[in-house]
mmCIF file of C-alpha atoms in Angstrom:
data_model
loop_
_atom_site.group_PDB
_atom_site.id
_atom_site.type_symbol
_atom_site.label_atom_id
_atom_site.label_comp_id
_atom_site.label_asym_id
_atom_site.label_seq_id
_atom_site.Cartn_x
_atom_site.Cartn_y
_atom_site.Cartn_z
ATOM 1 C CA MET A 521 36.295 121.970 71.046
ATOM 2 C CA ASN A 522 38.874 119.814 72.768
ATOM 3 C CA ILE A 523 42.654 119.538 72.449
ATOM 4 C CA ILE A 524 44.499 116.414 73.573
ATOM 5 C CA ILE A 525 48.174 116.766 74.454
ATOM 6 C CA ASN A 526 49.994 113.455 74.245
ATOM 7 C CA CYS A 527 52.029 113.188 77.464
ATOM 8 C CA GLU A 528 52.598 109.435 77.274
ATOM 9 C CA ARG A 529 56.377 109.978 77.487
ATOM 10 C CA MET A 530 55.911 111.167 81.076
ATOM 11 C CA LYS A 531 56.135 107.510 82.066
ATOM 12 C CA TYR A 532 59.905 108.120 82.058
ATOM 13 C CA ALA A 533 60.598 110.426 85.008
ATOM 14 C CA ASN A 534 63.484 112.908 85.147
ATOM 15 C CA THR A 535 63.821 113.205 81.365
ATOM 16 C CA GLY A 536 63.596 116.180 79.040
ATOM 17 C CA LEU A 537 60.329 114.912 77.549
ATOM 18 C CA PHE A 538 58.829 114.461 81.023
ATOM 19 C CA HIS A 539 59.460 118.115 81.850
ATOM 20 C CA PHE A 540 58.447 119.295 78.377
ATOM 21 C CA CYS A 541 55.013 117.686 78.662
ATOM 22 C CA LEU A 542 54.445 118.667 82.281
ATOM 23 C CA ASN A 543 55.522 122.294 82.083
ATOM 24 C CA LEU A 544 54.003 123.041 78.687
ATOM 25 C CA THR A 545 50.607 121.540 79.558
ATOM 26 C CA ASN A 546 50.377 123.363 82.872
ATOM 27 C CA ALA A 547 51.438 126.649 81.225
ATOM 28 C CA LEU A 548 48.812 126.168 78.497
ATOM 29 C CA HIS A 549 46.176 125.723 81.199
ATOM 30 C CA LEU A 550 47.194 128.929 82.987
ATOM 31 C CA GLN A 551 46.789 130.927 79.736
ATOM 32 C CA ARG A 552 43.539 129.323 78.659
ATOM 33 C CA LYS A 553 40.518 131.651 78.353
ATOM 34 C CA GLU A 554 36.881 130.589 78.413
ATOM 35 C CA SER A 555 36.636 130.997 74.654
ATOM 36 C CA TYR A 556 39.565 128.619 74.102
ATOM 37 C CA PRO A 557 39.146 124.859 73.546
ATOM 38 C CA GLN A 558 39.266 122.516 76.511
ATOM 39 C CA LEU A 559 42.580 120.815 77.292
ATOM 40 C CA GLN A 560 43.165 117.176 78.168
ATOM 41 C CA ALA A 561 46.387 115.308 78.784
ATOM 42 C CA TYR A 562 46.854 111.768 77.515
ATOM 43 C CA LEU A 563 49.199 110.155 80.030
ATOM 44 C CA PRO A 564 49.886 107.205 82.359
ATOM 45 C CA ALA A 565 47.423 106.998 85.255
ATOM 46 C CA ASN A 566 50.195 107.331 87.852
ATOM 47 C CA ARG A 567 51.071 110.833 86.553
ATOM 48 C CA LYS A 568 47.549 112.287 86.738
ATOM 49 C CA GLU A 569 48.128 114.062 90.047
ATOM 50 C CA LEU A 570 50.879 116.179 88.459
ATOM 51 C CA MET A 571 48.530 117.762 85.935
ATOM 52 C CA VAL A 572 46.121 120.644 86.420
ATOM 53 C CA VAL A 573 44.031 119.596 83.395
ATOM 54 C CA ASP A 574 41.697 116.649 82.928
ATOM 55 C CA SER A 575 43.341 113.511 81.621
ATOM 56 C CA ILE A 576 42.766 110.373 79.611
ATOM 57 C CA ASN A 577 44.522 107.244 80.824
ATOM 58 C CA GLN A 578 47.146 105.903 78.462
ATOM 59 C CA THR A 579 46.902 102.197 77.710
ATOM 60 C CA ALA A 580 48.913 99.942 75.418
ATOM 61 C CA LEU A 581 45.637 98.936 73.732
ATOM 62 C CA HIS A 582 45.569 102.368 72.112
ATOM 63 C CA LYS A 583 48.496 101.325 69.921
ATOM 64 C CA VAL A 584 46.002 99.127 68.070
ATOM 65 C CA PHE A 585 42.624 100.677 68.894
ATOM 66 C CA ARG A 586 43.271 104.404 68.574
ATOM 67 C CA ILE A 587 41.416 106.984 70.628
ATOM 68 C CA SER A 588 38.144 107.874 68.928
ATOM 69 C CA ASP A 589 37.795 111.128 67.021
ATOM 70 C CA ARG A 590 34.888 112.112 69.224
ATOM 71 C CA HIS A 591 37.348 112.814 72.057
ATOM 72 C CA PHE A 592 39.273 115.606 70.324
ATOM 73 C CA ASN A 593 39.350 118.268 67.636
ATOM 74 C CA LEU A 594 43.127 118.577 67.715
ATOM 75 C CA TRP A 595 45.818 116.118 68.769
ATOM 76 C CA HIS A 596 49.204 117.538 69.828
ATOM 77 C CA GLU A 597 51.892 114.892 69.360
ATOM 78 C CA THR A 598 54.642 116.065 71.701
ATOM 79 C CA SER A 599 57.286 113.521 70.702
ATOM 80 C CA GLN A 600 58.251 112.266 67.272
ATOM 81 C CA GLY A 601 58.158 108.542 66.659
ATOM 82 C CA GLU A 602 55.265 108.084 69.090
ATOM 83 C CA GLN A 603 53.262 104.859 68.729
ATOM 84 C CA TYR A 604 49.912 106.429 69.645
ATOM 85 C CA PHE A 605 49.710 108.870 66.754
ATOM 86 C CA PRO A 606 46.121 108.925 65.333
ATOM 87 C CA TYR A 607 46.981 108.424 61.659
ATOM 88 C CA ARG A 608 43.454 107.596 60.496
ATOM 89 C CA SER A 609 41.814 110.507 62.245
ATOM 90 C CA LYS A 610 40.674 113.418 60.099
ATOM 91 C CA ARG A 611 41.008 115.757 63.069
ATOM 92 C CA ARG A 612 43.743 118.380 63.189
ATOM 93 C CA LYS A 613 47.203 117.268 64.331
ATOM 94 C CA VAL A 614 50.277 119.186 65.548
ATOM 95 C CA LEU A 615 53.602 117.333 65.600
ATOM 96 C CA THR A 616 56.542 118.489 67.726
ATOM 97 C CA ILE A 617 59.887 117.204 66.444
ATOM 98 C CA HIS A 618 62.582 117.703 69.062
ATOM 99 C CA ASP A 619 65.590 116.512 67.086
ATOM 100 C CA LEU A 620 66.937 113.993 64.590
ATOM 101 C CA ASN A 621 69.823 112.968 66.817
ATOM 102 C CA VAL A 622 69.240 109.318 65.964
ATOM 103 C CA LEU A 623 71.091 110.102 62.736
ATOM 104 C CA LEU A 624 74.195 110.901 64.807
ATOM 105 C CA ASP A 625 74.028 107.643 66.756
ATOM 106 C CA GLU A 626 76.901 105.440 65.601
ATOM 107 C CA SER A 627 75.331 102.406 67.293
ATOM 108 C CA LYS A 628 72.351 102.569 64.911
ATOM 109 C CA SER A 629 72.664 100.896 61.514
ATOM 110 C CA THR A 630 71.942 102.734 58.280
ATOM 111 C CA THR A 631 68.890 100.506 57.839
ATOM 112 C CA LYS A 632 67.475 101.501 61.242
ATOM 113 C CA LYS A 633 68.092 105.177 60.548
ATOM 114 C CA LYS A 634 66.283 104.962 57.199
ATOM 115 C CA TYR A 635 63.362 103.181 58.854
ATOM 116 C CA TYR A 636 63.200 105.913 61.522
ATOM 117 C CA ILE A 637 63.097 108.668 58.893
ATOM 118 C CA ARG A 638 60.400 106.845 56.880
ATOM 119 C CA HIS A 639 58.270 106.462 60.010
ATOM 120 C CA LEU A 640 58.733 110.118 60.957
ATOM 121 C CA GLN A 641 57.977 111.243 57.402
ATOM 122 C CA LYS A 642 54.653 109.404 57.653
ATOM 123 C CA GLN A 643 53.828 111.365 60.814
ATOM 124 C CA VAL A 644 54.760 114.599 59.060
ATOM 125 C CA ASP A 645 52.529 113.682 56.119
ATOM 126 C CA TYR A 646 49.544 113.138 58.422
ATOM 127 C CA SER A 647 50.141 116.327 60.459
ATOM 128 C CA ASP A 648 48.713 119.781 59.808
ATOM 129 C CA ALA A 649 51.455 121.797 61.521
ATOM 130 C CA ILE A 650 54.993 121.103 62.751
ATOM 131 C CA THR A 651 56.871 122.666 65.648
ATOM 132 C CA THR A 652 60.434 122.185 66.773
ATOM 133 C CA ILE A 653 62.530 123.375 69.695
ATOM 134 C CA SER A 654 65.528 125.103 68.089
ATOM 135 C CA GLU A 655 66.702 126.621 64.829
ATOM 136 C CA TYR A 656 69.288 123.838 64.672
ATOM 137 C CA SER A 657 66.544 121.206 64.765
ATOM 138 C CA LEU A 658 64.550 123.116 62.127
ATOM 139 C CA GLU A 659 67.517 123.131 59.771
ATOM 140 C CA THR A 660 68.089 119.403 60.299
ATOM 141 C CA ILE A 661 64.411 118.635 59.716
ATOM 142 C CA ARG A 662 64.435 120.504 56.408
ATOM 143 C CA GLN A 663 67.496 118.516 55.319
ATOM 144 C CA HIS A 664 66.031 115.072 55.998
ATOM 145 C CA LEU A 665 62.237 115.411 55.796
ATOM 146 C CA ASN A 666 59.814 116.722 53.205
ATOM 147 C CA ILE A 667 57.717 119.316 55.036
ATOM 148 C CA ARG A 668 56.044 120.476 51.806
ATOM 149 C CA ASP A 669 53.911 123.559 52.503
ATOM 150 C CA LYS A 670 53.009 122.667 56.088
ATOM 151 C CA PRO A 671 53.495 125.501 58.601
ATOM 152 C CA ILE A 672 56.549 124.908 60.789
ATOM 153 C CA ASN A 673 57.509 127.015 63.823
ATOM 154 C CA VAL A 674 60.399 127.098 66.279
ATOM 155 C CA VAL A 675 59.122 127.257 69.862
ATOM 156 C CA TYR A 676 61.905 127.275 72.435
ATOM 157 C CA ASN A 677 61.523 125.282 75.627
ATOM 158 C CA GLY A 678 61.124 127.094 78.918
ATOM 159 C CA CYS A 679 63.407 127.008 81.930
ATOM 160 C CA ASN A 680 62.257 124.410 84.460
ATOM 161 C CA VAL A 681 63.560 126.211 87.561
ATOM 162 C CA PRO A 682 60.615 127.450 89.667
ATOM 163 C CA GLU A 683 60.628 130.890 91.283
ATOM 164 C CA GLU A 684 60.673 129.343 94.745
ATOM 165 C CA ILE A 685 62.909 126.333 95.210
ATOM 166 C CA VAL A 686 63.638 123.993 98.104
ATOM 167 C CA LEU A 687 67.209 122.746 98.393
ATOM 168 C CA ASN A 688 67.870 119.222 99.632
ATOM 169 C CA LYS A 689 71.522 118.341 100.100
ATOM 170 C CA PRO A 690 72.069 114.879 98.589
ATOM 171 C CA ALA A 691 73.289 112.191 100.980
ATOM 172 C CA PHE A 692 76.217 111.363 98.681
ATOM 173 C CA ILE A 693 77.752 114.860 99.044
ATOM 174 C CA ARG A 694 80.258 115.225 101.848
ATOM 175 C CA ASP A 695 80.922 118.572 103.507
ATOM 176 C CA LYS A 696 83.089 121.119 101.666
ATOM 177 C CA LEU A 697 83.205 119.034 98.481
ATOM 178 C CA GLN A 698 84.332 121.123 95.492
ATOM 179 C CA TYR A 699 82.831 119.674 92.336
ATOM 180 C CA ILE A 700 81.932 120.234 88.736
ATOM 181 C CA PHE A 701 78.497 118.991 87.738
ATOM 182 C CA SER A 702 76.844 117.379 84.729
ATOM 183 C CA ILE A 703 73.474 115.732 84.248
ATOM 184 C CA GLY A 704 71.767 113.490 81.708
ATOM 185 C CA THR A 705 70.986 109.873 80.980
ATOM 186 C CA ILE A 706 74.167 107.805 80.741
ATOM 187 C CA LEU A 707 74.273 107.338 76.978
ATOM 188 C CA ARG A 708 77.126 107.723 74.507
ATOM 189 C CA LYS A 709 75.684 110.875 72.918
ATOM 190 C CA LYS A 710 76.154 112.699 76.239
ATOM 191 C CA ASN A 711 79.934 112.255 75.823
ATOM 192 C CA PHE A 712 80.551 112.064 79.589
ATOM 193 C CA HIS A 713 83.706 109.967 79.166
ATOM 194 C CA VAL A 714 85.738 113.099 78.295
ATOM 195 C CA LEU A 715 85.010 114.673 81.689
ATOM 196 C CA PRO A 716 87.218 112.690 84.156
ATOM 197 C CA ALA A 717 90.281 114.230 82.485
ATOM 198 C CA LEU A 718 89.188 117.589 83.951
ATOM 199 C CA LEU A 719 90.043 116.342 87.460
ATOM 200 C CA LYS A 720 93.734 115.786 86.784
ATOM 201 C CA GLY A 721 95.996 118.273 88.565
ATOM 202 C CA ASN A 722 93.365 119.638 90.974
ATOM 203 C CA ASP A 723 91.229 118.630 93.964
ATOM 204 C CA LEU A 724 87.859 118.852 92.225
ATOM 205 C CA SER A 725 85.322 116.041 92.047
ATOM 206 C CA LEU A 726 82.946 115.278 89.187
ATOM 207 C CA VAL A 727 79.255 114.644 89.880
ATOM 208 C CA ILE A 728 77.267 113.043 87.040
ATOM 209 C CA ALA A 729 73.530 112.755 87.727
ATOM 210 C CA GLY A 730 71.241 110.597 85.639
ATOM 211 C CA GLU A 731 69.974 107.112 85.025
ATOM 212 C CA ILE A 732 72.492 104.583 83.713
ATOM 213 C CA VAL A 733 70.747 103.570 80.487
ATOM 214 C CA SER A 734 73.842 102.066 78.828
ATOM 215 C CA LYS A 735 75.922 99.908 81.161
ATOM 216 C CA ASP A 736 78.602 99.578 78.484
ATOM 217 C CA TYR A 737 78.973 103.336 78.227
ATOM 218 C CA TYR A 738 79.026 103.690 82.018
ATOM 219 C CA ASN A 739 81.928 101.216 82.070
ATOM 220 C CA GLU A 740 83.714 103.320 79.442
ATOM 221 C CA ILE A 741 83.464 106.403 81.671
ATOM 222 C CA VAL A 742 84.814 104.389 84.600
ATOM 223 C CA THR A 743 87.711 103.155 82.435
ATOM 224 C CA GLU A 744 88.614 106.740 81.524
ATOM 225 C CA ALA A 745 88.459 107.788 85.176
ATOM 226 C CA LYS A 746 90.832 104.937 86.090
ATOM 227 C CA ARG A 747 93.187 105.881 83.260
ATOM 228 C CA HIS A 748 93.496 109.393 84.661
ATOM 229 C CA GLY A 749 93.750 108.129 88.238
ATOM 230 C CA VAL A 750 90.646 110.008 89.423
ATOM 231 C CA LEU A 751 87.981 107.300 89.839
ATOM 232 C CA ASP A 752 87.707 108.031 93.567
ATOM 233 C CA ARG A 753 86.554 111.572 92.692
ATOM 234 C CA VAL A 754 83.873 110.646 90.133
ATOM 235 C CA ILE A 755 80.382 110.345 91.626
ATOM 236 C CA PHE A 756 77.524 108.715 89.702
ATOM 237 C CA THR A 757 74.316 109.643 91.492
ATOM 238 C CA GLY A 758 71.702 107.803 89.445
ATOM 239 C CA PRO A 759 68.298 109.549 89.244
ATOM 240 C CA ILE A 760 67.913 112.449 91.682
ATOM 241 C CA SER A 761 64.999 114.523 92.951
ATOM 242 C CA GLU A 762 64.322 118.032 91.682
ATOM 243 C CA ASN A 763 65.297 119.537 95.038
ATOM 244 C CA GLU A 764 68.588 117.605 95.055
ATOM 245 C CA LYS A 765 69.234 118.855 91.538
ATOM 246 C CA TRP A 766 68.677 122.474 92.586
ATOM 247 C CA TRP A 767 71.138 121.964 95.468
ATOM 248 C CA LEU A 768 73.778 120.584 93.102
ATOM 249 C CA TYR A 769 73.351 123.514 90.701
ATOM 250 C CA THR A 770 73.534 125.989 93.591
ATOM 251 C CA ASN A 771 76.757 124.624 95.067
ATOM 252 C CA MET A 772 78.733 123.532 91.997
ATOM 253 C CA LYS A 773 82.000 125.084 90.887
ATOM 254 C CA ALA A 774 80.913 124.923 87.246
ATOM 255 C CA PHE A 775 78.511 123.085 84.971
ATOM 256 C CA VAL A 776 80.062 120.990 82.191
ATOM 257 C CA PHE A 777 77.991 119.597 79.309
ATOM 258 C CA PRO A 778 80.016 117.975 76.506
ATOM 259 C CA SER A 779 77.020 116.409 74.708
ATOM 260 C CA VAL A 780 77.343 115.882 70.963
ATOM 261 C CA ALA A 781 73.610 115.477 70.232
ATOM 262 C CA GLU A 782 71.015 117.890 71.657
ATOM 263 C CA GLY A 783 67.851 119.278 70.140
ATOM 264 C CA PHE A 784 67.748 121.961 72.841
ATOM 265 C CA GLY A 785 69.588 121.110 76.073
ATOM 266 C CA LEU A 786 67.364 121.946 79.048
ATOM 267 C CA PRO A 787 70.178 121.491 81.612
ATOM 268 C CA VAL A 788 72.051 124.387 79.993
ATOM 269 C CA ILE A 789 69.508 127.040 80.901
ATOM 270 C CA GLU A 790 68.762 125.334 84.214
ATOM 271 C CA ALA A 791 72.432 125.665 85.173
ATOM 272 C CA MET A 792 72.685 129.257 83.940
ATOM 273 C CA ASN A 793 69.762 130.172 86.160
ATOM 274 C CA PHE A 794 72.003 129.618 89.195
ATOM 275 C CA GLY A 795 74.669 132.097 88.116
ATOM 276 C CA LYS A 796 77.561 129.672 87.722
ATOM 277 C CA PRO A 797 79.948 129.198 84.768
ATOM 278 C CA VAL A 798 78.602 126.856 82.086
ATOM 279 C CA ILE A 799 80.970 125.101 79.661
ATOM 280 C CA LEU A 800 79.486 123.303 76.662
ATOM 281 C CA SER A 801 80.458 121.427 73.543
ATOM 282 C CA LYS A 802 80.123 123.240 70.220
ATOM 283 C CA TYR A 803 77.852 120.602 68.746
ATOM 284 C CA THR A 804 74.256 120.666 67.489
ATOM 285 C CA SER A 805 71.948 123.133 69.304
ATOM 286 C CA LEU A 806 74.195 124.030 72.257
ATOM 287 C CA PRO A 807 75.840 127.195 70.843
ATOM 288 C CA GLU A 808 72.366 128.450 69.884
ATOM 289 C CA ILE A 809 70.979 127.939 73.382
ATOM 290 C CA GLY A 810 74.091 128.940 75.361
ATOM 291 C CA GLY A 811 74.867 131.929 73.156
ATOM 292 C CA ASN A 812 77.528 134.337 74.412
ATOM 293 C CA TYR A 813 76.619 133.511 78.008
ATOM 294 C CA ALA A 814 78.341 130.119 78.006
ATOM 295 C CA TYR A 815 81.915 128.964 77.459
ATOM 296 C CA TYR A 816 82.795 126.225 74.967
ATOM 297 C CA PHE A 817 85.242 123.346 74.687
ATOM 298 C CA ASN A 818 87.100 123.936 71.426
ATOM 299 C CA SER A 819 88.085 120.277 71.369
ATOM 300 C CA PHE A 820 87.941 117.225 73.611
ATOM 301 C CA ASP A 821 91.706 117.109 74.043
ATOM 302 C CA ALA A 822 92.273 116.601 77.796
ATOM 303 C CA GLU A 823 94.774 119.426 78.252
ATOM 304 C CA GLU A 824 92.747 121.915 76.228
ATOM 305 C CA MET A 825 89.626 121.040 78.199
ATOM 306 C CA ARG A 826 91.417 121.613 81.514
ATOM 307 C CA GLN A 827 92.685 124.977 80.282
ATOM 308 C CA GLN A 828 89.194 126.003 79.180
ATOM 309 C CA LEU A 829 87.670 124.956 82.517
ATOM 310 C CA HIS A 830 90.260 127.036 84.383
ATOM 311 C CA PHE A 831 89.727 130.020 82.079
ATOM 312 C CA ALA A 832 85.926 129.822 82.307
ATOM 313 C CA VAL A 833 85.842 129.690 86.121
ATOM 314 C CA THR A 834 88.425 132.470 86.486
ATOM 315 C CA ASP A 835 86.861 134.741 83.856
ATOM 316 C CA PHE A 836 83.283 134.211 85.066
ATOM 317 C CA ASN A 837 84.112 134.895 88.691
ATOM 318 C CA SER A 838 86.108 138.024 87.814
ATOM 319 C CA PHE A 839 83.066 139.880 86.501
ATOM 320 C CA ALA A 840 79.903 140.029 88.606
ATOM 321 C CA VAL A 841 77.864 141.098 85.571
ATOM 322 C CA LYS A 842 78.513 137.731 83.918
ATOM 323 C CA ALA A 843 76.360 135.917 86.468
ATOM 324 C CA SER A 844 73.490 138.406 86.223
ATOM 325 C CA ASP A 845 73.620 138.371 82.414
ATOM 326 C CA ALA A 846 73.592 134.562 82.325
ATOM 327 C CA ILE A 847 70.598 134.439 84.693
ATOM 328 C CA LYS A 848 68.731 136.990 82.575
ATOM 329 C CA HIS A 849 69.449 134.939 79.460
ATOM 330 C CA ALA A 850 68.245 131.723 81.118
ATOM 331 C CA ARG A 851 65.000 133.345 82.226
ATOM 332 C CA SER A 852 64.282 134.555 78.708
ATOM 333 C CA PHE A 853 63.377 130.918 78.012
ATOM 334 C CA ASN A 854 60.036 130.507 79.763
ATOM 335 C CA TRP A 855 57.081 128.172 79.467
ATOM 336 C CA ASN A 856 54.555 131.035 79.424
ATOM 337 C CA GLU A 857 56.041 132.300 76.171
ATOM 338 C CA ALA A 858 56.129 128.762 74.770
ATOM 339 C CA ALA A 859 52.468 128.238 75.716
ATOM 340 C CA LYS A 860 51.491 131.528 74.063
ATOM 341 C CA LYS A 861 53.060 130.392 70.786
ATOM 342 C CA TYR A 862 51.373 126.995 70.967
ATOM 343 C CA TRP A 863 47.977 128.615 71.491
ATOM 344 C CA GLN A 864 48.689 130.589 68.303
ATOM 345 C CA VAL A 865 49.433 127.342 66.444
ATOM 346 C CA TYR A 866 46.249 125.738 67.778
ATOM 347 C CA SER A 867 44.198 128.812 66.829
ATOM 348 C CA SER A 868 45.532 128.783 63.274
ATOM 349 C CA LEU A 869 44.160 125.254 62.855
ATOM 350 C CA LEU A 870 40.899 125.448 64.804
ATOM 351 C CA ASN A 871 40.005 129.085 64.033
ATOM 352 C CA PHE A 872 39.128 130.215 67.549
ATOM 353 C CA GLN A 873 39.691 133.788 68.726
ATOM 354 C CA LEU A 874 42.802 134.462 70.829
#
């Protein structure tokens, strides 16, 4: 038997889906026993060296001429809305739905949102089992999709921070810089434009790491920074390396994540792993993932946000146990546990012995 894991989304580096595919596939390989099915990753040729399993090269032709059934007994679709989904195949299929955050996107028309849901419902209809990455996402899926009697499981993501890390100080960081840190693609749903207000009345800087996907939204963040008179202390890094990211987590004053649309929020547990205060929005999955180990912005009012930042840093640093508890919580999310649950899903469909 053979299982194909669709890792086509790894063509976009430094994204949540990139790390989901990479870390889950490698963890599945480490747990695989001889009696288990073989694993193959379907991915772009330039990502093959990152995988420890055999791979099939992704090609745009497969959007029309799907991969033949003879190559797999089970197809794991790791991202909803994927164009390579083998609809006509009678083989088993697992669909991972990360979120329905498109429904929260004000830039999308009602027509586009309805089309998205119809397309995703078709994938659900052709799948044998569904997984999702948080209880929040599960609840949203049940509200907007007809799962019928298909098995559906919540499998939390793991923490991406390796046991041994190498720290590379980014070139854009000057000595003794005190900064708060946030990370994510520059899109409206990340809500970064509320963050420059946190710099008013102090000497902190704000570092935002991530690719500028929306130039219009980037300009909106800049406008807010100018309005508060702090543009000279806002640093947009663009994409960064993993080792630069670990350095920024290690040396930050606090991690701030005001996103209003997350299916999970990998940066949250990454940041917690470094024992620094983490302040989040109260939206979507973030309270579920941060739990009692994070602090939360009660609103996006500038003064209230500044007060909460000050309280979080002061309170967190006053109790040494808070850092150790946050690290323990972050490490409870691990890819080995996620892989174990996925092997259980695969076994339920292919009837092999675990």
